[in-house]
């Protein structure tokens, strides 16, 4: 932003001076309110004296903009009501002059348009207002002028392309389009220029950048004109290209290269696929890989992907699109790598290729090596594209690769065979929802799909984005015009018969996926079978080891085999290592194979080992948080011995591990409930239950416990019911339903009594004491704590003892007996120190001891306690615990009289404590903030409720 007078720059040293002039200049001759200027300059960070600062800067600007000789100035900055207006001739403001020149060039000849637009754009010296203004309010103001600049460039390039200046502007337009890939007109102009000067690969890359950003950021696709230009470049269809720069009017186009002799020009490609849609990214990658420079070697691109994903369709479409670039022929062979017991021998394929190339009768050599030599000799000076479909191993493909650099090869397969040939790999995945719906429209009819848009979305979802399944669904709709799309969706809803529905003529999802099973080792078959039977969304390697009842190394080999066969996909890298998933239709095939190939006992044992592995790691995670089996009752269900390295990973980040496994565990509990294995069911639910509130997952928590309680009641499992009721009471407390919580705990204690479990009864009693305290029944709470403590100590649950003593200390703190509270906190700490890594229990005690130190006015000790609690809970990932630590610091600052800092910390703690159900911590903090706001000179009262766990 610059201001000039009589060829001399007016110094505007302050940034605010420059921005105020810039904003008013962009709104020339219009009043801009004071509030709007403040919003433009500072946004939400406006200082308290913003209006005063603004008035001061305006005054400074008026003196700088005034005429030197006292005469009236052309540029006037004047106040108007509650705002300001800058008045000046349009020719003296670059933005206005730019607009005048641009509008004045419209409708003139291309050369005149070019000259005027170049002059207008030369007025730009950088970004609007020098990128010094970044507030949200200023965004639209800046973007409006920036959009006008880009529109001017587009009009300029349009004229220059008509003038044949492709070579001169190619780099400039490519740079601008690369910075603005969503300006589709600009991208189209850049692609046109690049295509005309022989830089098609750069044009294709620019299109892919545009397509990807439009899809990811805007959820849309390029315009039809842009897509057609893209396909034309892929085909190298130069008929619509503009003439090269400096071409004379009336000059005829260059004559095409002489066609090869038709006598022995092989053209055995299958027909192009009707209604081929989508796959622009893969098509561009194929073209780039096949047409780019590769030295003296022929370019080879390997397309891999799961069954039914459309590898053959893509390759055949690409070969047809590129046929003009390979005028000496197109060769195709289905190597049957997966659909027969014996893949086609390359000797046989070479014999067929040689005959297509004109070698007849006895002239076809007998041996493989001789056929390879002749084949490569014939293609050494030809431009031929070779498509090798359904390849399984590199040895099958290598003899079929030509030697000449002018040929190109596309190889399709389900295995990663590219490494054998040092080839480029394109992995083809299932279609995204928009692309899949586009394919359904093309194959089933746009009118039919549009008429039932919601059902069409559901149908695409049932197909899982698999092109083969979509084409079968479309074929069914075409063959049965009396069916609605909704009717087909309904028929596909039943997973037991879904694969039967995905079959039409020679199209069959079950058969296509089933072919990938051939050649799998027994371990790989068992792994995918049991994974399908388990019905979890993804699976880590350690769970695969449990399903196979083997070590991690053997399980990992089976996973890699299934990845190579395109039956498994990598899902993510988890706390305990990589995780894998499979397509829903693959899962249905796997479940069928499991039912057919595995005995009922083998299936039950595999699921039992999976539950046992989760129980083992759940205990590791629980103990990593609490240091021991704090107030935890467990069953005699078998634990499966998970590898030490996996246990260490879960111990290091227990809550991160819980987040990754939560959905799987909920499915495991549901399966255990369905199978009638009560002990596994309730033990899993109870082991994971305490981790749910630490990550605010109330809904899944409720569903988990409801399933377990239903199973234990149906099984008549008294001890299991008692354990689940304890955890259900904790859920009630999380929701502040304390009467219901106490009712469940008393019922639990009575059931433990019936089962003869003294430790279980003590656990329920201690929790009931905490709930009674929350209800204000302090005497009842004290009696229950005193009753539970001896049995907890005798049972070796020192963490539970620390929990009970800490609650007793909180009672004393509420009643004002600071000395008693201090002694009880010390006892609780002593029990915490008897438990290795009792991080959460220790954090809870330290927090409340810090609250005691505030009342004792021992402020440095209180601050140290809260700081230690914050460090511990942050390392643990305990969200409520972190909120408590910040809350404690806020209350300490309030007591010290630092009210601003106290308010900031309490608001920070409030944000950290927010969750689907307002916790006792959140409620307490809100009350403390209100007290601070209304009585900043007094100490906010505490009610003693809450802890680092919210209890």
PDB file of N, CA and C in Angstrom, residues 526 541-552 555 605-614 640 642:
ATOM      1  N   UNK A 526      -7.359 -69.311   6.860  1.00  0.00           N
ATOM      2  CA  UNK A 526      -7.969 -69.318   8.194  1.00  0.00           C
ATOM      3  C   UNK A 526      -8.114 -67.897   8.727  1.00  0.00           C
ATOM      4  N   UNK A 541      -2.552 -56.899  13.965  1.00  0.00           N
ATOM      5  CA  UNK A 541      -1.827 -58.159  13.770  1.00  0.00           C
ATOM      6  C   UNK A 541      -1.960 -59.049  14.998  1.00  0.00           C
ATOM      7  N   UNK A 542      -1.909 -58.472  16.200  1.00  0.00           N
ATOM      8  CA  UNK A 542      -1.975 -59.303  17.413  1.00  0.00           C
ATOM      9  C   UNK A 542      -3.320 -60.034  17.509  1.00  0.00           C
ATOM     10  N   UNK A 543      -4.402 -59.404  17.014  1.00  0.00           N
ATOM     11  CA  UNK A 543      -5.696 -60.094  17.039  1.00  0.00           C
ATOM     12  C   UNK A 543      -5.706 -61.223  16.009  1.00  0.00           C
ATOM     13  N   UNK A 544      -5.042 -60.995  14.876  1.00  0.00           N
ATOM     14  CA  UNK A 544      -4.894 -62.071  13.900  1.00  0.00           C
ATOM     15  C   UNK A 544      -4.124 -63.246  14.484  1.00  0.00           C
ATOM     16  N   UNK A 545      -3.095 -62.947  15.290  1.00  0.00           N
ATOM     17  CA  UNK A 545      -2.332 -64.011  15.939  1.00  0.00           C
ATOM     18  C   UNK A 545      -3.214 -64.820  16.880  1.00  0.00           C
ATOM     19  N   UNK A 546      -4.119 -64.128  17.594  1.00  0.00           N
ATOM     20  CA  UNK A 546      -5.039 -64.829  18.483  1.00  0.00           C
ATOM     21  C   UNK A 546      -5.997 -65.720  17.690  1.00  0.00           C
ATOM     22  N   UNK A 547      -6.505 -65.210  16.570  1.00  0.00           N
ATOM     23  CA  UNK A 547      -7.413 -66.011  15.745  1.00  0.00           C
ATOM     24  C   UNK A 547      -6.720 -67.273  15.230  1.00  0.00           C
ATOM     25  N   UNK A 548      -5.443 -67.147  14.885  1.00  0.00           N
ATOM     26  CA  UNK A 548      -4.697 -68.298  14.364  1.00  0.00           C
ATOM     27  C   UNK A 548      -4.070 -69.133  15.471  1.00  0.00           C
ATOM     28  N   UNK A 549      -4.053 -68.565  16.705  1.00  0.00           N
ATOM     29  CA  UNK A 549      -3.386 -69.234  17.839  1.00  0.00           C
ATOM     30  C   UNK A 549      -1.912 -69.458  17.518  1.00  0.00           C
ATOM     31  N   UNK A 550      -1.256 -68.375  17.120  1.00  0.00           N
ATOM     32  CA  UNK A 550       0.146 -68.461  16.717  1.00  0.00           C
ATOM     33  C   UNK A 550       0.865 -67.190  17.118  1.00  0.00           C
ATOM     34  N   UNK A 551       2.150 -67.094  16.777  1.00  0.00           N
ATOM     35  CA  UNK A 551       2.936 -65.918  17.104  1.00  0.00           C
ATOM     36  C   UNK A 551       2.724 -64.791  16.120  1.00  0.00           C
ATOM     37  N   UNK A 552       3.282 -63.610  16.461  1.00  0.00           N
ATOM     38  CA  UNK A 552       3.101 -62.434  15.617  1.00  0.00           C
ATOM     39  C   UNK A 552       3.742 -62.621  14.247  1.00  0.00           C
ATOM     40  N   UNK A 555       1.525 -64.712  11.996  1.00  0.00           N
ATOM     41  CA  UNK A 555       0.330 -63.944  11.660  1.00  0.00           C
ATOM     42  C   UNK A 555       0.650 -62.850  10.655  1.00  0.00           C
ATOM     43  N   UNK A 605     -13.692 -71.491  19.109  1.00  0.00           N
ATOM     44  CA  UNK A 605     -12.407 -71.344  19.789  1.00  0.00           C
ATOM     45  C   UNK A 605     -11.665 -70.096  19.308  1.00  0.00           C
ATOM     46  N   UNK A 606     -11.769 -69.813  18.009  1.00  0.00           N
ATOM     47  CA  UNK A 606     -11.104 -68.614  17.489  1.00  0.00           C
ATOM     48  C   UNK A 606     -11.710 -67.362  18.108  1.00  0.00           C
ATOM     49  N   UNK A 607     -13.034 -67.299  18.218  1.00  0.00           N
ATOM     50  CA  UNK A 607     -13.668 -66.135  18.829  1.00  0.00           C
ATOM     51  C   UNK A 607     -13.329 -66.052  20.315  1.00  0.00           C
ATOM     52  N   UNK A 608     -13.244 -67.178  20.989  1.00  0.00           N
ATOM     53  CA  UNK A 608     -12.885 -67.184  22.407  1.00  0.00           C
ATOM     54  C   UNK A 608     -11.457 -66.659  22.598  1.00  0.00           C
ATOM     55  N   UNK A 609     -10.538 -67.065  21.694  1.00  0.00           N
ATOM     56  CA  UNK A 609      -9.160 -66.559  21.804  1.00  0.00           C
ATOM     57  C   UNK A 609      -9.120 -65.045  21.570  1.00  0.00           C
ATOM     58  N   UNK A 610      -9.950 -64.562  20.646  1.00  0.00           N
ATOM     59  CA  UNK A 610     -10.004 -63.116  20.385  1.00  0.00           C
ATOM     60  C   UNK A 610     -10.479 -62.371  21.630  1.00  0.00           C
ATOM     61  N   UNK A 611     -11.527 -62.908  22.280  1.00  0.00           N
ATOM     62  CA  UNK A 611     -12.005 -62.259  23.511  1.00  0.00           C
ATOM     63  C   UNK A 611     -10.943 -62.343  24.604  1.00  0.00           C
ATOM     64  N   UNK A 612     -10.255 -63.466  24.676  1.00  0.00           N
ATOM     65  CA  UNK A 612      -9.204 -63.618  25.675  1.00  0.00           C
ATOM     66  C   UNK A 612      -8.059 -62.648  25.454  1.00  0.00           C
ATOM     67  N   UNK A 613      -7.743 -62.373  24.190  1.00  0.00           N
ATOM     68  CA  UNK A 613      -6.686 -61.408  23.893  1.00  0.00           C
ATOM     69  C   UNK A 613      -7.124 -60.007  24.321  1.00  0.00           C
ATOM     70  N   UNK A 614      -8.378 -59.661  24.061  1.00  0.00           N
ATOM     71  CA  UNK A 614      -8.867 -58.344  24.477  1.00  0.00           C
ATOM     72  C   UNK A 614      -8.904 -58.231  26.001  1.00  0.00           C
ATOM     73  N   UNK A 640      -5.903 -64.848  26.659  1.00  0.00           N
ATOM     74  CA  UNK A 640      -4.966 -65.365  25.662  1.00  0.00           C
ATOM     75  C   UNK A 640      -3.654 -64.604  25.798  1.00  0.00           C
ATOM     76  N   UNK A 642      -1.036 -62.501  24.947  1.00  0.00           N
ATOM     77  CA  UNK A 642      -0.622 -61.555  23.907  1.00  0.00           C
ATOM     78  C   UNK A 642       0.880 -61.300  24.034  1.00  0.00           C
TER      79      UNK A 642
END
